[in-house]
Amino acid sequence: MRRFQFAFLLILLSHSSLAQVRWDALSVLPVGPGCVHTRLVAPTVPWTMNVLEIDLRDPFIMMETVKANDRLAGYERTSSMAGRRNYPGHLVVGAVNGDFYGGSGVPINIQVAQGEILLTPSNKSTIGFDVYDSPMLKVVSFSAVVRRGAALLAINGINQTRGTDQLILFNKYFGTSTGTNIFGAEALVRPLSGWLVNDTLTCVVENVVSGIGNMTIVPGKAVLSGHGTSQTWINTNLGVGDTIKLYQRISPGLSRLKELIGGFPKIVYNGVDYVDQGFAEEGGPSHTYERHPRTGAGFSADSSKLYLFAVDGRQVISAGMTLHELATFMIGWGVYHGINFDGGGSTTMVVRGAVVNAPSDGGTERSVSNALLAASSAPVDTLNRVVLNPRGYRIYRGDTLRYILSGVDRYGNPIALTPALMQFSVSPNLGTIDQTGRFVAAMSGDSGYVRSTYTQFRDSAYVVIKSIARVLLAPQNAVTDTVRTVTFRARAFDPDGVERTVPPGQYIWSSTNPTVGTVDTVGVFRGRASGATQVIANYQGVRDTADMTIQIGVGTTVLDSMESLQRWTLTTINCDSVATTLSLQSGISTLGSKSLRVNYRFVYDPALINYIRLNTDIPVFGVPDSILLDIRADSANHRVFYYIDDDDAEQYRI
C-alpha cells in the first residue's frame, strides 16, 4: 500500500519562507481497522507532526465526539475522554482535542454527540458524520419542532435558560435537572430508536408536570420545558403515554446526522488553501498567521478517508505552524475539505490510549472542552504482519538509530512479539545492525533497505545515509595586505540543509594564486604580494570558493561617491515604513554631482528611539585610521554612527 512504501514526504509550502520541506517518517504503523498512525519530523524547520489516517468506509470504524465530563460546561483531558469511551466491542483507536471553548469549558460552537445536540451553533465551521460515517464540513444553522397529531410547536433552544413563551429541550449534557422555576410545564420524553439529527424521531411521553419546575433529566431521555404559550401547549397536547414526533434540523447537513463538532476556520476547501477566506468569513482566530501548535481534521475528495493532524509547537523540537502551513500540509495528504481545531497548549493526539504528541504546556496534557475520536468494534485476531520502523529515514553518516519491529493482526490491533525471534539485517555499505535493532550508519553516503524477519513474516524499511552536500566559506570577499591575516571559516551542510560539524583541519585548503597569498591547513590566509586570488575549502570533493584581494597602499581611497543606489539598502526601526524612502539627490555632492537622500517620518512615541540605517558592503583593506562621511541634514538634530564588520564578522559601532 502507498503509505507503507514512501521513504520520505516532500511537501511544497507556498506560504512558507522555505521553498520545500523534507519530512522523515519516524513511524508508520497500523493501529486499527483501516487506521494508520504516522509520526513525521522535518528537522530543518523544525517540525514534528502526527497524522492519523482513518478509512471511513471500514465497517468496524465509528466516528464520535465526546464532551468533557459529559457536561456542557466542563474540562477534561483528551486521553481521559478517550479512555471513558473504551468498553467491550468499542475500542478508541485515536482521538484529538476539538473545538475552542470559553471560560467554563462550554465549546464556542455546536456539538452533537451520539445524536444528542449539546448547544445551538455559532457562525463558524463544523465537521460532522452521519450514521454511516459519511463526513460533512459546513457552517450550520439550527431549528427544531415537536408535533402531537396536528399540534405543532417550535423548539427555541437546547440546554439554555428558558425565556418568555419559549420551549427549550434539555438533555443529560445540561446536568441532572433543568434548573427551571415553577412558572412553566415540563415533559419527560424518551426516543424509541435513539437520538438523531435531521431525522424524524418518535418519542414517548413518560411524565408531564406543571407549576413545579426543575425536572430531573434522565440520561438517554430529554425534557421539553415550556413557559407561557409553550406551557399552555404542553398542558393542552401532551399526556403520559402519548407518542410525539420530534425533528431537530441542522442545515445544511447530512440526513441522520449523528456526530458534529465545531472548529474554525475552514482552512481547506475543494482541495485548495482557504485560510484567508476562512479567516475573513469566520473572524479569526487571531493567531492564524503565527506559528503555534495546531490540531486539524479533514477528509478526502471522495469522503472515504479522514485525516487527523497534531503538530507540536513552542518547543525546540517543533516550531509550530501557521494555518497556511497546516493547510498546505493537509492538502499534501489528500485533504479536500479541512478545518482547524483548538491548538496551542490544547493540541493533543491520543492513539490507543497513549498521548503521541508533545503538548506545549511543559509536556503536560491540558484539560479541554471536547474531542473527536475514532472507535473500533473489530475483534482481536492472531498475528497477520510485522512492521519495521522508522519506515523511511535519512540519517547522517556514523549516527545511530533504533529500529522497532511491531506486530499487528488483520484489524490493526497490536500483537506482542518475542524479541528472541526478531532478526535484522542490512547491506554492509549502509552500516551495521545488531539483533536489538540498533543501527550504525556507514561513513559514506548511500541508500538501501534495512530488513527484518519474524518467523515467516518479513518487512523492510528504506534508509538514506547522508554525507556533506554543501560547503559555505566565509568571508566570501575579503581584502587585506601583506601584514594582516584573514581567517576563513567553512561550514558544512548535509543534503537536507542541516549543518554538520567538520573541524577546519579536515578541509583541504588551497589558493589559486600562491604568489599573491597562501592559506594554511586550518584556513588562515597570508598575503604575499598585491593582486587577487581565490581561496578554496574542499571536503571530500565538496567545495566552496572565496575571493581574496591583496592591496598594499597609502593615502586616501574613495569607497563610494554615492552616485548610485545600487549598493545601498535602507532599514528602519520605529519609523513609518511607507513615508521613509531612499533616493538620489542631484546638485548636492562632495564628489560627482549627486548624493543619497533619505526622506523619513518617525513613529511618534517619546518612549521609543528611532533609527534609520543605510547598509552597504564595501571591502576595506588593511586597518584604516579613519573613514569619512559627509552628511547634510535639515534643521533637526541627528546622531550618526558607523557599524563596521571585521573579517571575523564581528561588528563595531563608531
XYZ file of C-alpha atoms in Angstrom:
654
model
C 0.000 0.000 0.000
C 1.137 3.551 -0.675
C 1.512 4.587 2.927
C 3.992 1.806 3.684
C 6.326 2.460 0.765
C 7.352 6.084 0.957
C 10.866 6.877 2.117
C 10.175 10.490 2.893
C 7.479 13.044 2.241
C 8.245 16.178 0.249
C 5.698 18.973 0.694
C 5.708 22.303 -1.128
C 4.917 25.183 1.200
C 3.845 28.097 -0.951
C 3.144 30.273 2.102
C 6.320 29.347 3.958
C 9.674 31.040 3.887
C 11.007 27.620 2.896
C 10.594 26.629 -0.730
C 10.197 22.985 0.260
C 10.415 20.847 3.354
C 11.622 17.271 3.556
C 9.863 15.046 6.086
C 11.277 11.879 7.627
C 8.806 9.179 8.655
C 9.809 8.111 12.151
C 6.917 5.682 12.377
C 4.126 4.399 10.134
C 2.011 1.836 11.978
C -1.469 0.286 11.602
C -3.386 0.972 14.817
C -6.897 -0.207 13.969
C -9.085 -1.402 11.088
C -8.247 0.929 8.217
C -6.346 3.236 10.599
C -2.680 4.198 10.252
C -0.710 6.444 12.603
C 2.264 8.271 11.080
C 4.832 10.294 13.003
C 6.903 12.707 10.905
C 9.733 15.147 11.534
C 11.171 17.974 9.432
C 14.448 18.795 11.243
C 15.318 21.876 9.198
C 12.320 23.933 10.375
C 11.925 22.098 12.821
C 8.502 20.434 12.812
C 7.095 17.322 14.477
C 3.741 16.109 13.138
C 1.402 13.227 13.989
C -1.158 12.104 11.419
C -3.935 9.553 11.932
C -5.457 8.277 8.677
C -8.890 6.663 9.073
C -10.804 4.627 6.492
C -14.378 5.868 6.973
C -15.748 3.005 4.887
C -14.336 0.306 7.140
C -17.341 -1.421 8.767
C -15.550 -1.676 12.119
C -14.869 2.079 12.440
C -17.175 4.587 14.159
C -16.566 8.325 14.411
C -17.746 10.006 17.603
C -17.497 13.235 19.532
C -17.249 13.338 23.303
C -17.825 16.191 25.765
C -15.659 16.740 28.821
C -17.290 15.047 31.827
C -20.393 14.552 29.667
C -21.458 18.049 30.690
C -21.960 21.144 28.573
C -19.759 23.109 30.995
C -16.592 21.295 31.979
C -12.992 20.391 31.201
C -11.285 17.034 30.764
C -8.097 15.706 29.177
C -8.451 14.253 25.687
C -6.862 10.994 26.866
C -9.412 10.761 29.687
C -12.331 11.345 27.335
C -10.977 8.664 25.002
C -10.468 6.289 27.918
C -14.051 6.732 29.124
C -15.328 5.697 25.719
C -13.497 2.348 25.861
C -15.705 -0.640 26.611
C -16.074 -4.174 25.223
C -16.603 -4.035 21.480
C -15.820 -0.324 21.401
C -12.079 0.488 21.473
C -10.976 4.078 20.866
C -8.239 3.865 18.234
C -7.425 7.576 18.129
C -8.614 10.964 19.318
C -7.756 14.655 19.037
C -8.897 17.671 21.018
C -11.759 19.558 19.437
C -13.378 22.978 19.490
C -12.300 26.252 21.051
C -14.086 26.965 24.340
C -14.992 29.644 26.860
C -14.110 30.133 30.490
C -16.428 27.438 31.822
C -15.443 24.842 29.257
C -18.505 25.380 27.055
C -17.489 24.993 23.382
C -17.959 28.075 21.224
C -19.921 26.153 18.613
C -22.477 23.387 18.332
C -21.727 19.804 19.265
C -23.724 16.666 18.521
C -22.707 13.528 20.428
C -24.350 10.203 19.563
C -27.260 12.114 18.060
C -27.861 14.459 21.015
C -27.391 18.194 20.477
C -25.498 19.917 23.284
C -25.989 23.531 22.220
C -27.036 25.557 19.204
C -24.499 26.695 16.584
C -22.444 29.837 16.114
C -21.414 31.242 12.744
C -18.311 29.055 12.480
C -17.380 25.833 10.729
C -18.239 22.326 11.894
C -17.211 18.828 10.871
C -19.734 16.038 11.265
C -20.686 12.450 10.404
C -23.912 10.611 9.703
C -24.775 7.096 10.890
C -22.656 5.686 8.022
C -19.645 7.892 8.917
C -20.062 9.972 5.772
C -18.444 13.347 6.566
C -19.536 16.964 6.132
C -17.849 20.333 6.744
C -20.255 23.273 6.954
C -21.286 26.409 8.814
C -24.742 25.369 10.044
C -27.988 26.723 11.497
C -30.465 25.071 13.884
C -34.226 24.644 14.049
C -36.488 22.086 15.707
C -40.175 21.287 16.151
C -42.291 18.944 18.243
C -45.643 17.641 16.990
C -48.539 15.842 18.614
C -51.042 14.998 15.942
C -51.842 18.256 14.157
C -50.461 20.409 17.000
C -47.014 21.767 16.164
C -44.628 23.889 18.247
C -41.124 25.205 17.529
C -38.296 24.406 19.935
C -36.422 27.625 20.713
C -33.136 26.237 22.017
C -31.114 23.419 23.539
C -29.748 23.354 27.105
C -30.179 27.082 27.671
C -32.083 29.385 30.008
C -35.804 29.285 29.287
C -37.217 32.674 28.263
C -40.711 34.088 27.999
C -43.067 31.803 25.999
C -40.092 29.644 24.970
C -39.855 25.868 24.599
C -36.381 24.529 25.496
C -35.095 20.969 25.160
C -32.838 19.799 27.982
C -30.741 16.624 27.916
C -28.129 14.958 30.142
C -25.386 17.361 28.999
C -27.105 20.214 30.832
C -26.937 18.446 34.183
C -29.091 16.329 36.475
C -32.110 18.667 36.297
C -33.413 21.577 34.257
C -32.959 24.262 36.943
C -36.199 25.964 35.855
C -38.637 27.840 38.121
C -42.241 26.918 38.836
C -43.677 29.120 36.094
C -43.879 26.523 33.382
C -44.680 22.969 32.333
C -42.215 20.163 31.591
C -42.487 16.806 29.830
C -40.020 13.927 30.049
C -39.737 12.169 26.659
C -37.941 9.033 25.504
C -36.938 8.345 21.866
C -37.964 4.887 20.706
C -34.892 4.410 18.457
C -32.220 6.616 19.972
C -31.286 10.187 19.156
C -30.501 11.545 15.677
C -30.435 14.901 13.927
C -32.062 15.579 10.550
C -34.438 12.668 11.077
C -37.963 12.454 12.466
C -37.845 10.853 15.900
C -40.752 9.094 17.538
C -40.790 9.725 21.284
C -42.979 8.564 24.146
C -44.050 10.998 26.864
C -43.175 9.456 30.231
C -44.120 12.301 32.585
C -45.765 15.744 32.466
C -45.733 18.283 35.317
C -46.890 21.906 35.556
C -46.109 24.619 38.084
C -43.247 22.681 39.644
C -40.048 23.186 37.571
C -36.541 21.747 37.893
C -37.471 18.369 36.442
C -34.891 15.582 36.759
C -33.081 14.805 33.489
C -32.693 11.074 32.887
C -29.686 10.084 30.679
C -30.878 8.983 27.250
C -34.095 10.952 27.611
C -34.943 14.662 27.269
C -37.112 17.255 28.960
C -39.305 19.641 26.964
C -39.677 22.717 29.173
C -42.185 25.424 28.256
C -43.160 28.824 29.610
C -46.220 30.942 28.842
C -47.710 29.959 25.493
C -45.362 26.941 25.364
C -46.576 25.876 28.830
C -50.124 26.036 27.568
C -49.208 23.927 24.519
C -47.663 21.220 26.728
C -50.611 21.168 29.114
C -53.077 21.030 26.224
C -51.382 18.477 23.974
C -49.130 16.167 25.999
C -50.057 13.389 28.391
C -48.236 10.393 29.852
C -48.013 7.608 27.283
C -48.587 9.899 24.298
C -46.473 9.450 21.182
C -44.970 12.599 19.694
C -42.768 13.439 16.723
C -39.563 15.404 17.264
C -37.453 16.826 14.435
C -34.106 18.549 15.082
C -32.677 20.123 11.975
C -29.069 21.137 11.258
C -28.853 22.938 7.915
C -27.040 22.393 5.664
C -26.424 18.902 6.949
C -26.486 15.195 6.230
C -29.588 13.131 6.852
C -29.472 11.007 10.015
C -26.630 13.113 11.382
C -25.065 11.507 14.458
C -21.898 13.467 15.298
C -20.892 17.134 14.878
C -18.133 19.236 16.404
C -17.025 22.807 15.889
C -13.747 24.434 14.974
C -12.623 27.444 12.989
C -11.887 28.456 10.440
C -12.317 26.216 7.439
C -8.753 26.111 6.055
C -9.042 23.722 3.074
C -11.895 23.953 0.572
C -12.150 21.950 -2.660
C -8.538 20.873 -2.247
C -7.024 24.371 -2.039
C -5.830 26.654 0.750
C -8.847 28.539 2.148
C -7.144 30.167 5.159
C -7.502 33.811 4.140
C -11.144 33.383 3.133
C -11.910 31.363 6.238
C -10.252 33.977 8.441
C -12.374 36.739 6.887
C -15.651 34.789 6.939
C -15.384 33.377 10.464
C -13.482 36.192 12.170
C -10.202 34.647 13.198
C -8.543 33.185 15.065
C -6.129 35.999 15.897
C -3.090 33.689 15.731
C -3.875 32.449 12.209
C -0.647 33.776 10.694
C 1.658 32.884 13.603
C 3.385 29.600 14.279
C 1.752 27.673 17.119
C 0.845 24.075 17.978
C -2.074 23.064 15.765
C -4.814 20.441 15.633
C -6.797 19.865 12.465
C -9.077 17.439 10.649
C -10.076 16.921 7.045
C -11.400 14.355 4.602
C -10.654 13.258 1.051
C -12.476 14.294 -2.117
C -14.429 11.018 -2.205
C -15.184 11.252 1.547
C -13.627 7.826 2.135
C -10.677 8.935 4.271
C -10.489 11.138 7.353
C -7.199 12.623 8.479
C -6.478 13.945 11.977
C -3.416 16.171 12.480
C -1.470 17.333 15.540
C 1.641 19.468 15.020
C 3.721 20.341 18.058
C 4.977 23.868 18.652
C 6.584 26.365 21.023
C 9.395 23.852 21.554
C 12.955 23.285 20.392
C 11.858 20.125 18.582
C 8.990 21.805 16.738
C 8.230 25.426 15.882
C 4.506 25.036 15.241
C 2.699 26.057 12.070
C 0.748 28.960 10.673
C -2.661 27.959 9.367
C -1.338 28.406 5.826
C 1.383 25.869 6.576
C -1.094 23.490 8.192
C -3.476 23.788 5.234
C -0.680 23.096 2.760
C 0.439 20.075 4.774
C -3.120 18.746 4.901
C -3.563 19.189 1.145
C -0.348 17.213 0.642
C -2.026 14.285 2.405
C -5.083 14.427 0.176
C -7.413 16.561 2.289
C -10.163 18.105 0.141
C -12.077 19.846 2.945
C -10.311 20.683 6.196
C -10.927 22.507 9.480
C -8.743 23.955 12.235
C -9.407 22.862 15.810
C -8.225 24.493 19.026
C -4.413 24.488 19.178
C -1.683 25.845 21.410
C -1.476 24.007 24.718
C -4.713 22.187 23.848
C -3.173 20.293 20.905
C -3.305 16.591 21.771
C -3.427 13.354 19.805
C -4.180 10.067 21.541
C -3.536 6.736 19.795
C -4.718 3.551 21.510
C -4.655 5.230 24.914
C -1.257 6.953 24.625
C -0.605 10.658 24.005
C 1.675 10.520 20.961
C 2.498 14.223 20.567
C 4.356 16.561 22.947
C 1.840 19.061 24.437
C 3.342 22.532 24.751
C 2.325 23.111 28.401
C 5.642 21.743 29.621
C 4.690 18.307 28.289
C 1.527 18.255 30.416
C -1.741 17.403 28.671
C -4.279 20.221 29.011
C -7.900 19.703 30.004
C -10.128 20.826 27.121
C -13.809 21.099 26.208
C -14.434 18.228 23.796
C -12.783 15.749 21.457
C -13.220 13.920 18.157
C -12.428 10.218 18.211
C -12.422 7.070 16.097
C -13.568 3.830 17.720
C -13.233 0.238 16.538
C -15.582 -2.688 17.042
C -13.136 -5.173 15.495
C -12.164 -8.303 17.450
C -8.562 -9.182 18.322
C -7.103 -11.755 15.925
C -3.742 -13.515 15.513
C -0.511 -12.077 14.094
C -1.013 -11.066 10.478
C 2.036 -8.923 9.670
C 5.111 -7.237 11.100
C 6.023 -3.602 10.527
C 9.558 -2.189 10.742
C 10.001 1.431 11.811
C 11.153 4.028 11.015
C 9.672 3.402 7.586
C 11.837 5.890 5.729
C 14.628 7.778 7.404
C 17.530 9.965 6.393
C 20.396 9.520 8.804
C 23.766 11.272 8.872
C 26.819 9.085 8.387
C 28.116 7.492 11.565
C 24.943 8.259 13.554
C 22.910 5.580 15.334
C 19.221 4.735 15.101
C 16.980 2.206 16.855
C 14.698 0.146 14.608
C 11.472 -1.165 16.137
C 9.646 -4.252 14.876
C 5.921 -4.352 15.682
C 3.266 -6.973 15.109
C -0.385 -6.382 14.174
C -3.379 -8.567 13.379
C -5.518 -8.117 10.279
C -7.552 -5.415 12.074
C -4.530 -3.357 13.085
C -4.600 -4.489 16.715
C -1.099 -4.758 18.238
C 0.247 -8.269 18.783
C 3.173 -8.749 21.167
C 6.338 -10.169 19.599
C 9.048 -12.306 21.203
C 12.366 -10.354 20.958
C 14.429 -13.538 20.606
C 12.637 -14.364 17.331
C 13.374 -10.982 15.735
C 16.157 -10.824 13.146
C 17.615 -7.723 11.468
C 19.997 -7.352 8.535
C 21.476 -4.604 6.372
C 23.944 -4.370 3.489
C 27.494 -3.582 4.716
C 27.601 -0.464 2.516
C 24.790 1.010 4.626
C 26.218 0.211 8.044
C 25.653 -2.392 10.749
C 22.662 -3.506 12.828
C 22.555 -5.788 15.853
C 19.755 -8.086 16.941
C 18.246 -5.442 19.207
C 17.646 -3.220 16.159
C 20.493 -0.757 16.895
C 21.690 0.561 13.527
C 25.001 2.387 12.980
C 25.186 4.229 9.667
C 28.194 3.837 7.371
C 30.613 6.724 6.845
C 29.775 7.189 3.157
C 26.567 8.417 1.548
C 24.309 5.671 0.196
C 20.753 4.327 0.321
C 19.015 0.997 0.603
C 16.904 -1.176 2.892
C 17.096 -2.431 6.448
C 15.390 -5.837 6.596
C 13.664 -7.770 9.349
C 12.164 -11.225 9.800
C 9.959 -12.771 12.456
C 9.148 -16.442 11.903
C 7.548 -16.400 8.419
C 6.855 -12.644 8.434
C 9.158 -10.107 6.776
C 9.358 -6.345 6.359
C 11.899 -3.756 5.228
C 12.454 -0.024 5.665
C 14.215 2.376 3.341
C 17.146 4.344 4.722
C 19.296 7.121 3.245
C 22.818 7.708 4.551
C 23.587 11.408 4.292
C 27.020 12.958 3.879
C 28.150 16.532 3.267
C 26.427 18.109 0.262
C 27.396 21.784 0.565
C 30.276 23.816 1.963
C 29.903 27.526 2.672
C 33.024 29.649 3.038
C 33.173 32.992 4.864
C 34.084 35.689 4.231
C 33.145 35.355 0.562
C 35.018 38.522 -0.391
C 37.903 39.901 1.651
C 40.659 42.494 1.274
C 43.884 42.548 3.229
C 47.539 43.468 2.957
C 50.771 41.539 3.479
C 50.707 42.105 7.244
C 47.210 41.270 8.423
C 45.986 37.632 8.120
C 42.438 36.598 7.283
C 40.933 33.522 8.937
C 38.393 31.734 6.761
C 35.550 29.742 8.295
C 33.990 26.791 6.472
C 30.546 25.457 7.337
C 29.304 22.079 6.108
C 25.682 21.078 5.406
C 24.043 17.767 4.582
C 21.554 17.400 1.667
C 18.668 18.494 3.905
C 20.363 21.749 4.872
C 21.269 20.589 8.382
C 24.640 21.980 9.467
C 27.208 19.330 10.418
C 30.406 19.789 12.396
C 33.604 19.401 10.366
C 36.828 20.636 12.040
C 38.846 23.163 9.959
C 41.763 20.738 9.764
C 39.677 18.189 7.863
C 39.235 20.508 4.873
C 41.784 20.717 2.082
C 42.648 24.406 1.782
C 44.254 25.952 -1.299
C 44.937 29.265 -3.033
C 44.580 29.572 -6.802
C 47.453 32.076 -6.958
C 50.093 31.223 -4.298
C 52.313 34.101 -5.435
C 49.647 36.542 -4.212
C 48.822 34.653 -0.988
C 48.701 31.266 0.683
C 46.299 29.542 3.084
C 47.360 27.055 5.762
C 45.730 23.776 6.862
C 43.200 25.468 9.156
C 42.099 28.257 6.800
C 44.401 31.168 7.781
C 45.313 33.264 4.732
C 48.515 35.359 4.421
C 49.085 37.843 1.647
C 52.427 37.885 -0.162
C 52.019 40.453 -2.969
C 49.436 42.805 -4.475
C 46.852 41.074 -6.623
C 43.862 38.765 -6.461
C 43.413 35.067 -5.752
C 40.748 32.630 -4.676
C 40.696 30.561 -1.518
C 39.177 27.072 -1.799
C 37.912 24.832 1.020
C 37.424 21.232 -0.140
C 35.798 18.485 1.912
C 35.647 15.100 0.214
C 35.047 16.690 -3.179
C 32.517 19.268 -1.939
C 33.985 22.762 -2.118
C 33.375 26.477 -1.918
C 35.440 29.424 -3.166
C 36.053 32.920 -1.770
C 37.611 35.941 -3.487
C 40.716 37.422 -1.865
C 42.325 40.751 -2.795
C 45.749 41.892 -1.575
C 46.298 45.653 -1.588
C 49.370 47.482 -0.429
C 48.767 51.212 -0.384
C 48.849 54.534 1.448
C 46.860 57.746 1.169
C 43.121 58.115 0.665
C 40.712 55.832 -1.218
C 37.182 56.747 -2.228
C 34.877 53.983 -1.039
C 31.693 55.310 -2.663
C 30.940 58.723 -4.177
C 27.202 57.965 -3.732
C 26.256 58.472 -7.363
C 24.051 55.334 -7.406
C 21.605 53.430 -5.191
C 22.844 50.104 -6.483
C 24.982 49.159 -3.467
C 22.737 50.629 -0.776
C 19.675 49.443 1.139
C 17.560 51.183 3.778
C 16.253 49.662 7.028
C 14.473 51.404 9.885
C 13.404 50.935 13.493
C 10.309 52.747 14.783
C 9.808 54.637 11.533
C 6.892 54.915 9.149
C 7.931 52.363 6.506
C 5.765 53.968 3.801
C 6.943 57.535 4.367
C 10.632 56.636 4.780
C 12.440 56.299 1.451
C 15.928 56.330 -0.050
C 16.579 58.235 -3.305
C 19.232 60.140 -5.286
C 19.601 63.939 -4.943
C 21.180 65.968 -7.734
C 23.097 69.194 -7.149
C 24.293 68.418 -3.610
C 27.560 66.463 -3.509
C 31.104 66.207 -2.231
C 32.313 64.221 -5.252
C 30.471 63.935 -8.555
C 27.043 65.507 -8.936
C 24.747 63.515 -6.647
C 24.205 62.298 -3.121
C 21.915 59.863 -1.295
C 18.774 61.373 0.188
C 16.591 59.932 2.954
C 13.062 61.210 3.452
C 11.715 59.921 6.748
C 8.938 60.056 9.276
C 9.432 58.729 12.817
C 6.772 56.827 14.730
C 5.821 59.361 17.387
C 6.315 57.889 20.823
C 8.613 59.609 23.350
C 9.467 56.209 24.811
C 10.903 54.906 21.543
C 14.269 55.537 19.910
C 14.174 55.895 16.145
C 16.853 54.580 13.792
C 17.476 54.839 10.068
C 20.175 52.517 8.738
C 21.957 52.800 5.400
C 23.515 49.442 4.584
C 26.253 48.581 2.110
C 29.017 46.011 1.696
C 32.331 47.615 0.687
C 35.533 45.675 1.473
C 38.304 47.800 3.014
C 41.854 46.501 3.078
C 44.190 46.900 5.993
C 43.256 48.918 9.046
C 42.324 52.480 8.036
C 42.978 55.249 10.545
C 39.711 56.975 9.604
C 36.578 56.680 7.498
C 34.931 59.933 6.446
C 31.299 60.544 5.546
C 29.782 63.912 4.538
C 26.242 64.446 5.847
C 23.912 67.376 5.261
C 20.791 67.424 7.471
C 17.732 69.613 7.870
C 17.065 71.682 10.995
C 16.675 68.591 13.256
C 19.497 67.186 15.366
C 20.859 63.768 14.391
C 23.424 61.381 15.806
C 25.428 59.366 13.295
C 27.097 56.003 13.980
C 29.205 53.712 11.812
C 28.626 49.972 12.147
C 31.652 48.166 10.720
C 32.228 44.396 10.392
C 35.722 42.986 10.576
C 36.802 39.877 8.679
C 35.510 37.673 11.526
C 32.015 39.158 11.095
C 32.293 40.933 14.444
C 30.507 44.273 14.391
C 31.810 47.512 15.901
C 29.954 50.777 16.415
C 31.846 54.041 15.992
